[in-house]
XYZ file of C-alpha atoms in Angstrom:
589
model
C -234.141 83.909 -75.142
C -231.714 86.035 -77.204
C -228.339 84.652 -78.318
C -225.208 84.899 -76.151
C -222.061 86.355 -77.789
C -218.905 85.510 -75.902
C -216.993 88.752 -75.135
C -213.668 87.274 -76.332
C -212.434 90.490 -77.947
C -212.663 92.474 -74.744
C -211.005 89.618 -72.798
C -208.089 89.525 -75.269
C -207.854 93.356 -75.159
C -207.345 93.181 -71.392
C -204.761 90.401 -71.606
C -202.816 91.988 -74.437
C -203.042 95.746 -73.971
C -203.789 96.454 -70.341
C -201.988 93.705 -68.413
C -199.331 92.595 -70.982
C -200.070 88.921 -70.153
C -197.438 87.615 -72.450
C -194.735 89.174 -70.332
C -196.338 87.783 -67.086
C -196.620 84.212 -68.464
C -193.017 84.327 -69.729
C -191.879 84.786 -66.066
C -193.856 81.706 -64.904
C -192.091 78.431 -65.786
C -195.192 76.267 -66.246
C -196.754 78.816 -68.489
C -193.711 80.128 -70.404
C -195.087 78.859 -73.669
C -198.592 80.312 -73.062
C -199.395 83.533 -74.832
C -202.296 85.681 -75.749
C -202.734 84.019 -79.153
C -203.255 80.657 -77.384
C -205.625 82.313 -74.908
C -207.658 83.712 -77.741
C -207.913 80.292 -79.388
C -209.096 78.633 -76.159
C -211.589 81.454 -75.337
C -213.063 81.411 -78.873
C -213.598 77.648 -78.629
C -215.136 78.066 -75.130
C -217.314 80.853 -76.525
C -218.704 78.552 -79.262
C -219.586 75.933 -76.722
C -221.384 78.495 -74.534
C -223.190 80.131 -77.384
C -224.165 77.049 -79.332
C -224.616 74.288 -76.742
C -225.184 75.826 -73.309
C -227.240 79.000 -74.008
C -229.992 77.144 -76.037
C -230.829 74.944 -72.929
C -230.679 77.774 -70.388
C -234.322 78.895 -70.570
C -235.725 75.411 -71.024
C -233.638 74.220 -68.090
C -235.011 77.027 -65.901
C -238.558 76.142 -66.886
C -238.260 72.382 -66.444
C -236.016 72.384 -63.318
C -234.581 69.306 -61.511
C -236.517 66.289 -60.359
C -236.090 63.830 -57.466
C -237.854 60.552 -57.952
C -237.129 57.412 -55.923
C -233.881 58.908 -54.622
C -232.654 59.698 -58.114
C -231.940 63.290 -59.204
C -232.514 64.165 -62.828
C -231.428 67.444 -64.414
C -233.339 69.118 -67.288
C -233.437 67.841 -70.860
C -230.316 68.527 -72.835
C -228.012 68.904 -69.845
C -226.657 65.395 -70.068
C -225.829 65.765 -73.714
C -224.257 69.197 -73.055
C -222.129 67.793 -70.337
C -220.924 65.052 -72.584
C -219.812 67.680 -75.114
C -218.183 69.624 -72.236
C -216.213 66.574 -71.132
C -215.259 65.495 -74.685
C -213.856 69.009 -75.269
C -211.529 68.580 -72.278
C -213.007 71.583 -70.409
C -213.050 70.111 -66.897
C -209.314 69.671 -67.083
C -208.409 73.122 -68.409
C -206.409 74.602 -65.499
C -205.855 71.524 -63.357
C -202.567 69.725 -62.745
C -201.102 67.566 -65.543
C -199.962 65.025 -62.946
C -203.516 63.784 -62.716
C -204.629 64.447 -66.258
C -205.191 68.222 -66.249
C -204.122 70.541 -69.082
C -202.221 72.896 -66.741
C -203.295 76.159 -68.324
C -203.198 79.437 -66.335
C -206.011 80.322 -63.939
C -206.328 83.546 -65.945
C -207.699 81.628 -68.872
C -209.860 79.440 -66.670
C -211.571 82.338 -64.927
C -212.507 83.963 -68.226
C -214.021 80.696 -69.357
C -215.939 80.651 -66.002
C -217.430 84.059 -66.891
C -218.730 82.674 -70.216
C -220.182 79.556 -68.558
C -221.946 81.802 -65.977
C -223.292 84.085 -68.622
C -224.568 81.412 -70.920
C -225.967 78.902 -68.407
C -225.132 79.377 -64.756
C -226.924 76.236 -63.639
C -224.744 74.111 -65.872
C -221.518 75.959 -65.061
C -221.903 75.413 -61.342
C -221.253 71.664 -61.716
C -217.805 72.218 -63.247
C -216.860 75.022 -60.910
C -217.676 73.008 -57.758
C -215.810 69.987 -59.064
C -212.735 72.066 -59.757
C -212.870 73.543 -56.174
C -213.089 70.031 -54.753
C -210.221 68.833 -56.910
C -207.930 71.664 -55.705
C -208.850 70.921 -52.082
C -208.089 67.178 -52.425
C -204.866 68.034 -54.293
C -203.727 70.420 -51.565
C -204.632 68.380 -48.476
C -205.279 64.696 -49.190
C -202.766 61.889 -48.862
C -201.239 60.430 -52.049
C -203.469 57.341 -52.202
C -206.688 59.507 -52.098
C -205.348 61.758 -54.804
C -204.471 58.868 -57.151
C -207.827 57.206 -56.520
C -210.127 60.186 -57.066
C -208.416 63.036 -58.953
C -208.033 61.492 -62.463
C -211.751 60.683 -62.735
C -212.756 64.102 -61.325
C -210.414 65.980 -63.623
C -211.635 64.220 -66.724
C -215.177 64.994 -65.692
C -216.413 61.318 -65.184
C -216.915 62.104 -61.523
C -218.023 65.462 -59.969
C -217.496 67.197 -56.654
C -219.527 68.944 -53.959
C -218.865 70.539 -50.680
C -221.176 69.913 -47.698
C -220.898 72.546 -45.062
C -224.202 74.150 -44.092
C -226.565 72.601 -41.560
C -230.038 73.833 -40.547
C -228.828 75.231 -37.248
C -225.434 76.332 -38.529
C -225.360 78.694 -41.444
C -222.271 80.868 -41.731
C -221.369 80.012 -38.167
C -219.785 76.565 -38.920
C -218.770 76.215 -35.273
C -222.316 75.101 -34.577
C -222.333 72.110 -36.916
C -223.283 68.721 -35.465
C -222.441 66.118 -38.146
C -220.184 63.515 -36.582
C -217.390 61.279 -37.790
C -216.329 58.159 -35.855
C -213.240 55.952 -36.607
C -214.117 52.581 -38.105
C -210.778 50.982 -37.219
C -209.675 50.522 -40.866
C -208.489 54.069 -41.502
C -211.898 55.268 -42.609
C -214.706 57.001 -40.599
C -218.451 56.688 -40.277
C -220.145 59.985 -40.991
C -223.588 60.819 -39.705
C -225.644 63.990 -40.120
C -227.603 66.162 -42.485
C -226.558 69.129 -44.657
C -228.738 71.656 -46.442
C -228.186 73.959 -49.511
C -225.747 71.480 -51.054
C -225.077 72.570 -54.632
C -224.444 69.609 -56.962
C -225.195 67.289 -54.053
C -226.393 64.863 -56.700
C -227.244 64.832 -60.436
C -227.326 62.456 -63.378
C -224.411 63.945 -65.326
C -221.627 62.027 -63.730
C -221.069 58.443 -62.582
C -220.060 59.482 -59.026
C -220.321 62.548 -56.785
C -217.405 63.090 -54.411
C -218.538 64.961 -51.311
C -216.238 66.936 -49.098
C -218.002 66.983 -45.666
C -217.246 68.943 -42.543
C -217.856 66.881 -39.409
C -216.678 66.452 -35.824
C -214.505 63.711 -34.423
C -215.566 62.237 -30.997
C -212.825 64.065 -29.079
C -213.094 67.358 -31.024
C -212.870 70.646 -29.107
C -216.040 72.838 -29.392
C -216.552 75.496 -32.018
C -214.786 75.943 -35.299
C -211.485 74.571 -33.872
C -213.106 71.123 -33.703
C -214.098 70.644 -37.319
C -212.458 68.092 -39.586
C -212.870 67.483 -43.317
C -213.842 64.153 -44.856
C -214.196 62.734 -48.376
C -217.389 60.683 -48.767
C -218.301 59.494 -52.254
C -221.811 58.634 -53.559
C -220.399 55.329 -54.658
C -217.531 53.674 -52.889
C -214.436 53.103 -55.053
C -212.703 49.765 -55.367
C -208.955 49.346 -55.158
C -208.708 49.056 -58.952
C -210.583 52.376 -59.365
C -213.921 50.875 -60.425
C -217.185 51.759 -58.678
C -218.273 49.581 -55.852
C -221.283 49.606 -53.572
C -223.561 52.648 -53.066
C -222.441 54.601 -49.973
C -225.051 55.812 -47.515
C -225.008 59.297 -49.043
C -228.611 60.163 -49.917
C -230.665 63.092 -51.144
C -233.388 63.962 -48.653
C -235.065 66.538 -50.853
C -234.376 69.214 -53.506
C -234.452 72.804 -52.311
C -237.191 74.939 -53.944
C -235.359 78.073 -55.067
C -235.847 81.480 -56.504
C -233.377 80.856 -59.274
C -230.718 78.492 -60.758
C -233.605 75.979 -61.336
C -231.497 73.831 -63.652
C -229.040 73.068 -60.893
C -229.769 70.527 -58.123
C -229.444 72.081 -54.679
C -229.971 69.264 -52.188
C -230.639 68.351 -48.637
C -228.100 65.623 -48.121
C -228.265 62.893 -45.456
C -225.134 60.982 -44.413
C -226.529 57.926 -42.755
C -223.452 56.183 -41.353
C -221.709 56.918 -44.625
C -218.134 55.886 -45.020
C -215.538 58.630 -45.470
C -211.859 59.392 -45.296
C -210.060 62.172 -43.458
C -208.666 64.946 -45.617
C -205.956 67.054 -43.964
C -205.302 67.065 -40.246
C -207.842 66.245 -37.509
C -209.698 69.377 -36.301
C -208.152 71.383 -39.139
C -210.914 70.884 -41.597
C -212.010 74.424 -41.856
C -208.481 75.364 -42.895
C -208.544 72.694 -45.621
C -212.067 73.666 -46.754
C -211.052 77.277 -47.194
C -208.930 76.131 -50.150
C -212.221 75.385 -51.861
C -214.233 78.223 -50.357
C -211.795 80.983 -51.437
C -211.633 79.637 -54.958
C -215.425 79.342 -55.017
C -215.789 82.929 -53.767
C -213.863 84.211 -56.733
C -215.944 81.946 -58.956
C -219.176 83.340 -57.455
C -218.008 86.895 -58.099
C -217.420 86.024 -61.747
C -220.990 84.641 -61.799
C -222.218 88.170 -61.096
C -220.089 89.504 -63.932
C -221.191 86.797 -66.369
C -224.875 87.331 -65.692
C -224.413 91.141 -65.942
C -222.743 90.692 -69.395
C -225.641 88.437 -70.582
C -228.225 90.921 -69.362
C -226.421 93.831 -71.022
C -226.317 91.988 -74.299
C -230.062 91.490 -74.353
C -230.796 95.044 -73.149
C -228.468 96.666 -75.695
C -229.884 94.712 -78.583
C -233.488 95.435 -77.499
C -232.748 99.173 -76.978
C -231.406 99.538 -80.518
C -234.475 97.960 -82.067
C -237.419 98.987 -79.824
C -239.193 102.210 -81.060
C -240.993 104.184 -78.510
C -241.402 107.838 -77.650
C -239.466 110.833 -79.044
C -236.164 112.275 -78.046
C -236.406 115.644 -76.250
C -237.400 118.258 -78.823
C -237.859 115.609 -81.524
C -241.022 114.925 -83.626
C -240.486 111.373 -84.850
C -240.601 108.088 -82.936
C -237.154 106.912 -82.094
C -235.518 103.767 -80.840
C -235.291 103.848 -77.031
C -231.484 103.950 -77.065
C -231.832 107.604 -78.047
C -233.431 108.346 -74.618
C -230.872 109.694 -72.069
C -232.295 107.602 -69.258
C -231.974 104.308 -71.247
C -228.443 105.255 -72.178
C -227.666 105.929 -68.573
C -228.825 102.480 -67.633
C -226.820 100.812 -70.405
C -223.765 102.834 -69.600
C -224.017 101.986 -65.913
C -224.173 98.231 -66.825
C -221.283 98.466 -69.212
C -219.082 100.540 -66.902
C -219.370 97.853 -64.235
C -218.989 94.913 -66.557
C -215.773 95.970 -68.286
C -214.100 97.292 -65.104
C -215.028 94.130 -63.277
C -213.625 91.980 -66.052
C -210.380 93.966 -65.824
C -210.162 93.356 -62.084
C -210.829 89.685 -62.746
C -207.848 89.457 -65.124
C -205.626 91.401 -62.691
C -206.508 89.089 -59.829
C -206.200 85.912 -61.857
C -202.690 86.924 -63.030
C -201.813 87.341 -59.357
C -203.097 83.848 -58.739
C -200.899 82.516 -61.430
C -197.909 84.324 -59.880
C -198.751 82.963 -56.466
C -198.745 79.472 -57.705
C -195.770 79.428 -60.076
C -193.472 82.495 -59.873
C -189.867 81.494 -59.019
C -189.405 84.452 -56.699
C -190.693 83.860 -53.201
C -191.343 87.574 -52.539
C -193.417 87.832 -55.638
C -195.433 84.850 -54.497
C -195.924 86.367 -51.054
C -197.036 89.722 -52.482
C -199.486 87.924 -54.823
C -200.904 85.914 -51.880
C -201.589 89.178 -49.959
C -203.271 90.861 -52.971
C -205.500 87.758 -53.560
C -206.550 87.683 -49.960
C -207.390 91.404 -50.032
C -209.395 91.257 -53.282
C -211.271 87.969 -52.793
C -214.020 89.464 -50.536
C -214.199 92.582 -52.813
C -214.686 90.474 -55.918
C -217.175 88.135 -54.322
C -219.308 90.873 -52.803
C -218.899 93.792 -55.213
C -219.274 91.738 -58.368
C -222.414 90.033 -57.119
C -223.939 93.281 -55.698
C -223.225 95.199 -58.957
C -224.033 92.152 -61.043
C -227.486 91.848 -59.504
C -228.054 95.600 -59.916
C -226.959 95.270 -63.496
C -229.467 92.446 -64.302
C -232.240 94.624 -62.707
C -231.211 97.523 -64.982
C -231.249 95.142 -67.965
C -234.743 94.108 -67.022
C -235.770 97.709 -66.737
C -234.533 98.559 -70.187
C -236.891 96.036 -71.609
C -239.833 97.365 -69.649
C -242.738 94.917 -69.618
C -240.840 92.512 -71.821
C -238.209 92.319 -69.069
C -240.847 90.854 -66.764
C -241.765 88.113 -69.313
C -240.010 84.790 -69.282
C -239.020 84.369 -72.940
C -236.747 87.391 -73.032
C -234.597 85.857 -70.221
C -234.096 89.069 -68.205
C -236.211 87.935 -65.284
C -234.223 84.722 -65.140
C -230.952 86.674 -64.965
C -232.353 88.660 -62.041
C -233.417 85.486 -60.199
C -230.191 83.632 -60.954
C -228.015 86.581 -59.927
C -229.632 86.989 -56.509
C -228.224 83.820 -54.958
C -224.666 84.945 -55.620
C -225.007 87.642 -53.022
C -225.832 84.974 -50.471
C -223.957 81.730 -51.014
C -220.271 81.106 -50.262
C -220.581 83.628 -47.439
C -223.084 86.415 -47.563
C -221.811 89.782 -48.878
C -222.124 91.285 -45.406
C -219.734 88.614 -44.154
C -217.389 89.398 -46.998
C -217.387 93.106 -46.049
C -216.557 92.270 -42.445
C -213.748 90.007 -43.625
C -212.365 92.883 -45.678
C -212.573 95.466 -42.865
C -211.794 93.369 -39.808
C -209.146 91.084 -41.231
C -207.834 91.959 -44.658
C -207.040 95.651 -44.106
C -204.666 94.762 -41.272
C -203.349 91.590 -42.825
C -199.507 91.440 -42.632
C -199.534 94.832 -40.941
C -201.433 96.322 -43.800
C -198.948 95.375 -46.510
C -201.424 94.014 -49.116
C -203.655 97.105 -49.050
C -200.523 99.289 -49.147
C -199.279 97.413 -52.203
C -202.664 97.760 -53.929
C -202.954 101.458 -53.195
C -199.431 101.878 -54.588
C -200.737 100.639 -57.964
C -203.410 103.325 -57.994
C -200.885 106.001 -57.025
C -198.597 104.866 -59.876
C -201.432 105.149 -62.391
C -202.369 108.585 -61.143
C -198.703 109.662 -61.495
C -198.712 108.375 -65.121
C -201.810 110.473 -65.785
C -200.284 113.683 -64.410
C -198.875 114.689 -67.780
C -201.886 113.733 -69.853
C -204.327 116.677 -70.385
C -206.776 114.415 -72.136
C -207.382 112.369 -69.023
C -206.917 115.196 -66.454
C -210.591 115.296 -65.433
C -210.838 111.544 -65.118
C -207.663 111.395 -63.033
C -208.735 114.245 -60.753
C -211.984 112.574 -59.953
C -210.220 109.360 -59.146
C -207.621 111.203 -57.081
C -210.337 112.846 -54.972
C -212.125 109.527 -54.322
C -208.818 107.754 -53.686
C -207.716 110.297 -51.083
C -211.012 109.811 -49.257
C -210.536 106.032 -49.364
C -207.018 106.208 -47.995
C -208.162 108.407 -45.113
C -211.040 106.095 -44.278
C -208.836 103.041 -44.591
C -206.321 104.505 -42.077
C -209.100 105.081 -39.617
C -210.380 101.562 -39.954
C -206.915 100.053 -39.681
C -206.086 102.130 -36.574
C -209.448 101.555 -34.859
C -209.959 105.326 -34.697
C -213.726 104.978 -34.714
C -215.456 104.951 -31.428
C -215.671 101.137 -31.074
C -215.600 97.846 -32.916
C -219.286 98.219 -33.683
C -218.461 101.230 -35.844
C -216.059 99.094 -37.901
C -218.708 96.409 -38.287
C -221.294 99.023 -39.242
C -218.967 100.561 -41.820
C -218.087 97.311 -43.566
C -220.635 97.190 -46.363
C -220.209 100.865 -47.272
C -216.459 100.543 -47.170
C -216.378 97.462 -49.464
C -218.475 99.324 -52.035
C -216.324 102.415 -51.607
C -213.190 100.303 -52.219
C -214.718 98.636 -55.243
C -215.781 101.917 -56.873
C -212.262 103.383 -56.486
C -210.756 100.170 -57.865
C -213.068 100.391 -60.917
C -212.069 104.009 -61.321
C -208.405 103.053 -61.276
C -208.976 100.461 -63.966
C -210.924 102.895 -66.114
C -208.064 105.396 -65.900
C -205.686 102.616 -67.045
C -207.875 101.918 -69.998
C -208.238 105.650 -70.804
C -204.457 106.107 -70.687
C -204.051 103.176 -73.083
C -206.369 104.867 -75.540
C -204.559 108.258 -75.231
C -201.173 106.564 -75.769
C -202.393 105.245 -79.186
C -203.092 108.673 -80.494
C -204.305 108.633 -84.092
C -204.094 104.830 -84.028
C -206.965 104.548 -81.465
C -209.849 102.486 -82.906
C -213.566 102.603 -82.116
C -213.162 100.259 -79.179
C -210.425 102.400 -77.676
C -212.580 105.498 -78.022
C -215.472 103.704 -76.355
C -213.187 102.921 -73.396
C -212.383 106.547 -73.052
C -216.017 107.537 -73.148
C -216.914 104.869 -70.537
C -214.080 106.121 -68.307
C -215.535 109.566 -68.524
C -219.041 108.300 -67.747
C -217.915 106.149 -64.844
C -215.849 108.783 -63.103
C -218.369 111.561 -63.633
C -221.675 109.733 -62.961
C -220.814 106.712 -60.758
C -217.598 107.363 -58.916
C -219.030 110.443 -57.045
C -221.053 107.957 -54.975
C -217.913 107.507 -52.929
C -218.371 110.890 -51.287
C -221.731 109.743 -49.889
C -220.237 106.430 -48.744
C -217.454 108.234 -46.900
C -220.009 110.372 -45.128
C -222.077 107.316 -44.226
C -219.042 105.601 -42.719
C -218.181 108.705 -40.707
C -221.621 108.672 -39.161
C -220.545 105.584 -37.207
C -222.824 102.942 -35.737
C -224.886 105.158 -33.441
C -227.787 105.526 -35.897
C -227.725 101.780 -36.437
C -227.813 100.871 -32.748
C -230.091 103.613 -31.416
C -233.249 101.438 -31.255
C -233.636 98.778 -28.667
C -234.072 95.311 -30.145
C -237.681 95.143 -28.974
C -238.497 98.229 -31.064
C -238.025 96.410 -34.363
């Protein structure tokens, strides 16, 4: 498998030149001493770990997979040693709270590290990402004694975390779950039931696995309003923090999956296991969404990371592989000279760099939401994060999968062969479109909930950013064509958004049927906005613009002329309504 090169320079470019992160951090008291220079140092060190430790075991981990023998799950060779290096480097604690041993760095740095983990070895990176989500949920909702008992070990990486939601009869509709929790009389509960598709349900990297389990109390109301959240560890923890007896939390089997073979996805059985309530009774779904929303952003970044890894392999191959002749040429050329290959590579790159920009924008809003001293700024940030979470999860994983397929196509037959890694990227990327809420559910969340959230304030704020950038471009002849294409697509998006907000389509089924097309429409316009911002940055430099700046301008031209026009078709599809979708009787399928 080809090497992985961490895209640190592009990450720092976004922090420094596009989003002026030093100024943002200066306004946030916990991060006032954080700057782009520190971010570069951290990202470079993370890049070395990903390139030198995690990438070399990615292919072998995929081939070997995980094993379950006598109730014990074993991850592939090299994973335990890599995890030891990960923990010794302090990476599990990067963005977590200092009160329990975390380093307290901004989410913005953390999410860029997440991209590198995903691109170099997604199966490995999932362990850390899930643990961080569990830590944040416990921190937000658990009582003080639970926090002090579990968080330090989880933050240092000695213990890991997992969330147990899905049951065989209850996929995305959690209201159907049957796992029960009964009071034991000592403040704890007895948990009984089975869960499927549990990522990091067990493994041999950590001493303990802390499960966050959704279950029903005896007197719980039906549906999603009757779900509570419980902490149930693999090993019980003594009062002094040492490990005690094995809890009745057991792996029934390992799921046989299309991808992420180096990660243990388990059927988990809770056979009268002991657990403790996290948050309020019957409010478990509310508590679990702390973890789920964080994981949805993490999953989106997985699509970005895999797309970047696929692009690196495809670009290197295209510059070396000789085949065919350019139109009108007589000598054999490298395939990067063929227009169709260039189109594929440009399509990949125009998604990757715009998606990374949206990642940084959103992560900075997350840092504002958590730490900005002004309550109005925090409220605005909360709305923007809510709006963009389903977009990032769904669009990044849709486009990320499409990007890995393009990377595979660039390599031709070699893209179908294991040792080049492209077919693994395709398989690994596919799950991200499904787990943590399918992309169809994300699209419905965007259209049916987020567009009307707070009377439409978040989407109005976001659209104002786009309008502001278009206004800045008005006096720039060099970006006039790019800006005009964005303006046309943006006006179409605004008109469609107003219809969806007002319910002007024939019925609710029209809104549901429009959701997937609308989310892609929204994402494309957002990418166009970010490309215009990068193009304006290049123009502002004038003669000082370097080769990277000029590449950004060329990519902005490519994206807005060859990709952004898809929005016109999406607008037309949405206008068609749901009638073509619902015309056939169910029996006709």
